[in-house]
Amino acid sequence: LVRAYVVHVGPGVSAIHVMGTILDTVYDGGLEARSVQTYGIPPGSGAIVEFRIPEAGVYGLVDHDRLSDLSYGMVLTFDAMGGHAGAR
């Protein structure tokens, strides 16, 4: 399980997305969302996102509203290794 604490300072909306998996749970103040691909966070707000890495590989956490900035390094990568039988 990966848990990321996301704060969006603005401007505009930030849409958190992990390429290759879904967000298992998102905690946003008193709200809780489950099994979503993308979650919007307004400026001045934050959220906790939890997701699982399904198999070995490289996964990127991106702002879906700013995919044009990927070439500038606007991605947080997770390099997951295999060989963890039974890991949840």
Coordinates of N, CA and C in Angstrom, one line a residue:
L1 N 0.9 -1.2 0.0 CA 0.0 0.0 0.0 C 0.9 1.2 0.0
V2 N 0.6 2.2 -0.9 CA 1.3 3.4 -0.9 C 0.3 4.5 -0.5
R3 N 0.7 5.4 0.4 CA -0.1 6.5 0.9 C 0.7 7.8 0.6
A4 N 0.0 8.7 -0.1 CA 0.6 10.0 -0.5 C -0.2 11.1 0.1
Y5 N 0.4 12.0 0.7 CA -0.2 13.2 1.3 C 0.0 14.3 0.2
V6 N -1.1 14.8 -0.3 CA -1.1 15.8 -1.4 C -1.7 17.1 -1.0
V7 N -0.9 18.2 -1.2 CA -1.4 19.5 -0.9 C -1.3 20.3 -2.2
H8 N -2.4 21.0 -2.6 CA -2.4 21.7 -3.8 C -2.5 23.2 -3.4
V9 N -1.5 24.0 -3.8 CA -1.4 25.4 -3.4 C -2.1 26.3 -4.4
G10 N -2.3 25.8 -5.6 CA -3.0 26.5 -6.7 C -2.1 27.0 -7.8
P11 N -2.5 27.7 -8.7 CA -3.9 28.0 -9.1 C -4.6 26.8 -9.8
G12 N -5.8 26.9 -10.0 CA -6.6 25.9 -10.7 C -6.8 24.6 -9.9
V13 N -7.4 23.6 -10.5 CA -7.6 22.3 -9.8 C -6.5 21.4 -10.2
S14 N -6.1 20.6 -9.2 CA -5.1 19.5 -9.5 C -5.9 18.2 -9.5
A15 N -5.7 17.4 -10.5 CA -6.3 16.1 -10.6 C -5.3 15.0 -10.5
I16 N -5.3 14.4 -9.3 CA -4.3 13.4 -9.0 C -4.6 12.0 -9.7
H17 N -3.6 11.4 -10.3 CA -3.9 10.2 -11.0 C -2.6 9.4 -11.0
V18 N -2.7 8.1 -10.8 CA -1.5 7.2 -10.9 C -1.7 6.3 -12.1
M19 N -0.7 6.5 -13.0 CA -0.8 5.7 -14.3 C -0.6 4.2 -14.0
G20 N -1.5 3.4 -14.4 CA -1.4 2.0 -14.3 C -2.1 1.3 -13.2
T21 N -2.8 2.1 -12.3 CA -3.6 1.6 -11.2 C -4.7 2.6 -10.8
I22 N -5.5 2.3 -9.8 CA -6.5 3.1 -9.4 C -6.2 3.6 -8.0
L23 N -6.9 4.7 -7.5 CA -6.7 5.1 -6.2 C -7.7 4.3 -5.3
D24 N -7.2 3.5 -4.4 CA -8.1 2.7 -3.6 C -9.0 3.5 -2.7
T25 N -8.4 4.5 -2.0 CA -9.1 5.3 -1.1 C -8.5 6.7 -1.2
V26 N -9.4 7.7 -1.2 CA -9.0 9.1 -1.1 C -9.7 9.7 0.1
Y27 N -9.0 10.3 1.0 CA -9.5 11.0 2.2 C -9.4 12.5 2.0
D28 N -10.5 13.2 1.9 CA -10.5 14.6 1.6 C -11.4 15.3 2.7
G29 N -10.7 15.8 3.8 CA -11.5 16.3 4.9 C -12.4 15.2 5.4
G30 N -13.7 15.5 5.5 CA -14.6 14.5 6.0 C -15.1 13.5 4.9
L31 N -14.7 13.7 3.7 CA -15.2 12.9 2.6 C -14.2 11.7 2.3
E32 N -14.8 10.6 1.8 CA -14.0 9.5 1.5 C -14.4 8.9 0.2
A33 N -13.5 8.8 -0.8 CA -13.9 8.2 -2.1 C -13.1 6.9 -2.3
R34 N -13.7 5.9 -2.9 CA -13.1 4.6 -3.1 C -13.1 4.3 -4.6
S35 N -12.0 3.6 -5.0 CA -11.9 3.0 -6.4 C -12.1 4.1 -7.5
V36 N -11.3 5.2 -7.4 CA -11.4 6.2 -8.5 C -10.1 6.3 -9.2
Q37 N -10.1 6.6 -10.5 CA -8.9 6.7 -11.3 C -8.2 8.1 -11.1
T38 N -9.0 9.1 -10.9 CA -8.5 10.5 -10.8 C -9.4 11.2 -9.8
Y39 N -8.7 12.1 -9.0 CA -9.4 12.8 -7.9 C -8.9 14.3 -8.0
G40 N -9.9 15.2 -8.1 CA -9.6 16.6 -8.2 C -9.5 17.2 -6.8
I41 N -8.4 18.0 -6.7 CA -8.2 18.7 -5.4 C -8.1 20.2 -5.7
P42 N -9.1 21.0 -5.1 CA -9.1 22.5 -5.4 C -7.9 23.2 -4.7
P43 N -7.6 24.4 -5.2 CA -6.5 25.1 -4.6 C -6.7 25.4 -3.1
G44 N -5.6 25.4 -2.4 CA -5.7 25.6 -0.9 C -6.2 24.4 -0.2
S45 N -6.3 23.3 -0.8 CA -6.8 22.0 -0.1 C -5.7 20.9 -0.2
G46 N -6.1 19.8 0.4 CA -5.2 18.7 0.4 C -6.0 17.4 0.5
A47 N -5.4 16.3 0.3 CA -6.0 15.0 0.4 C -5.0 13.9 0.7
I48 N -5.4 12.8 1.2 CA -4.6 11.6 1.4 C -5.1 10.6 0.3
V49 N -4.2 10.1 -0.5 CA -4.5 9.1 -1.5 C -3.8 7.8 -1.2
E50 N -4.5 6.7 -1.3 CA -3.9 5.4 -1.1 C -4.1 4.5 -2.3
F51 N -3.1 3.8 -2.7 CA -3.2 2.9 -3.9 C -2.2 1.8 -3.7
R52 N -2.5 0.7 -4.5 CA -1.6 -0.4 -4.5 C -0.9 -0.5 -5.8
I53 N 0.3 -1.0 -5.8 CA 1.1 -1.2 -7.0 C 0.7 -2.7 -7.4
P54 N 0.1 -2.9 -8.6 CA -0.4 -4.2 -8.9 C 0.6 -5.3 -9.3
E55 N 1.7 -4.8 -9.9 CA 2.8 -5.7 -10.3 C 4.1 -4.9 -10.5
A56 N 5.2 -5.6 -10.7 CA 6.5 -5.0 -10.9 C 6.4 -4.0 -12.1
G57 N 7.0 -2.9 -12.0 CA 7.1 -1.9 -13.1 C 7.2 -0.5 -12.5
V58 N 7.2 0.4 -13.4 CA 7.3 1.8 -13.1 C 6.0 2.5 -13.2
Y59 N 5.5 3.2 -12.2 CA 4.2 3.8 -12.2 C 4.4 5.3 -11.9
G60 N 3.7 6.2 -12.5 CA 3.8 7.6 -12.3 C 2.6 8.2 -11.7
L61 N 2.8 9.0 -10.6 CA 1.8 9.8 -10.0 C 1.8 11.2 -10.7
V62 N 0.8 11.6 -11.3 CA 0.8 12.8 -12.1 C -0.4 13.7 -11.8
D63 N -0.3 14.9 -12.2 CA -1.5 15.9 -12.2 C -2.1 15.7 -13.5
H64 N -3.3 15.1 -13.6 CA -4.0 14.8 -14.9 C -4.3 16.1 -15.6
D65 N -4.5 17.2 -14.9 CA -4.7 18.5 -15.6 C -3.5 19.2 -16.2
R66 N -2.3 18.6 -15.9 CA -1.1 19.2 -16.3 C -0.2 18.2 -17.0
L67 N -0.7 17.3 -17.8 CA 0.0 16.3 -18.5 C 1.0 16.9 -19.5
S68 N 0.7 18.1 -19.9 CA 1.7 18.7 -20.9 C 3.0 19.0 -20.2
D69 N 3.0 19.0 -18.9 CA 4.3 19.3 -18.1 C 5.1 18.1 -17.8
L70 N 4.7 16.9 -18.3 CA 5.5 15.7 -18.0 C 6.9 15.8 -18.6
S71 N 7.1 16.4 -19.7 CA 8.4 16.5 -20.3 C 9.3 17.4 -19.4
Y72 N 8.7 18.2 -18.5 CA 9.5 19.0 -17.6 C 9.7 18.3 -16.2
G73 N 9.3 17.1 -16.1 CA 9.5 16.3 -14.9 C 8.4 16.4 -13.9
M74 N 7.2 16.8 -14.3 CA 6.1 16.9 -13.4 C 5.5 15.5 -13.2
V75 N 6.2 14.6 -12.6 CA 5.7 13.2 -12.4 C 6.5 12.7 -11.2
L76 N 5.9 12.0 -10.3 CA 6.5 11.3 -9.2 C 6.5 9.8 -9.5
T77 N 7.6 9.2 -9.7 CA 7.6 7.8 -10.2 C 7.9 6.8 -9.0
F78 N 7.2 5.7 -9.1 CA 7.4 4.5 -8.2 C 7.9 3.4 -9.0
D79 N 9.1 2.9 -8.7 CA 9.7 1.8 -9.3 C 9.5 0.6 -8.4
A80 N 8.5 -0.3 -8.8 CA 8.1 -1.4 -8.0 C 8.8 -2.6 -8.5
M81 N 9.4 -3.4 -7.5 CA 10.1 -4.6 -7.9 C 9.2 -5.8 -7.6
G82 N 9.4 -6.9 -8.4 CA 8.6 -8.1 -8.2 C 9.2 -8.9 -7.1
G83 N 8.6 -10.1 -6.9 CA 9.2 -11.1 -6.0 C 8.6 -11.0 -4.6
H84 N 7.5 -10.3 -4.4 CA 6.9 -10.2 -3.0 C 5.6 -11.0 -3.0
A85 N 5.8 -12.3 -3.1 CA 4.6 -13.2 -3.1 C 3.8 -13.0 -1.8
G86 N 2.5 -12.9 -2.1 CA 1.5 -12.7 -0.9 C 1.5 -11.3 -0.4
A87 N 2.2 -10.4 -0.9 CA 2.2 -9.0 -0.4 C 0.8 -8.4 -0.8
R88 N 0.3 -7.6 0.1 CA -1.0 -6.9 -0.2 C -0.8 -5.4 0.0

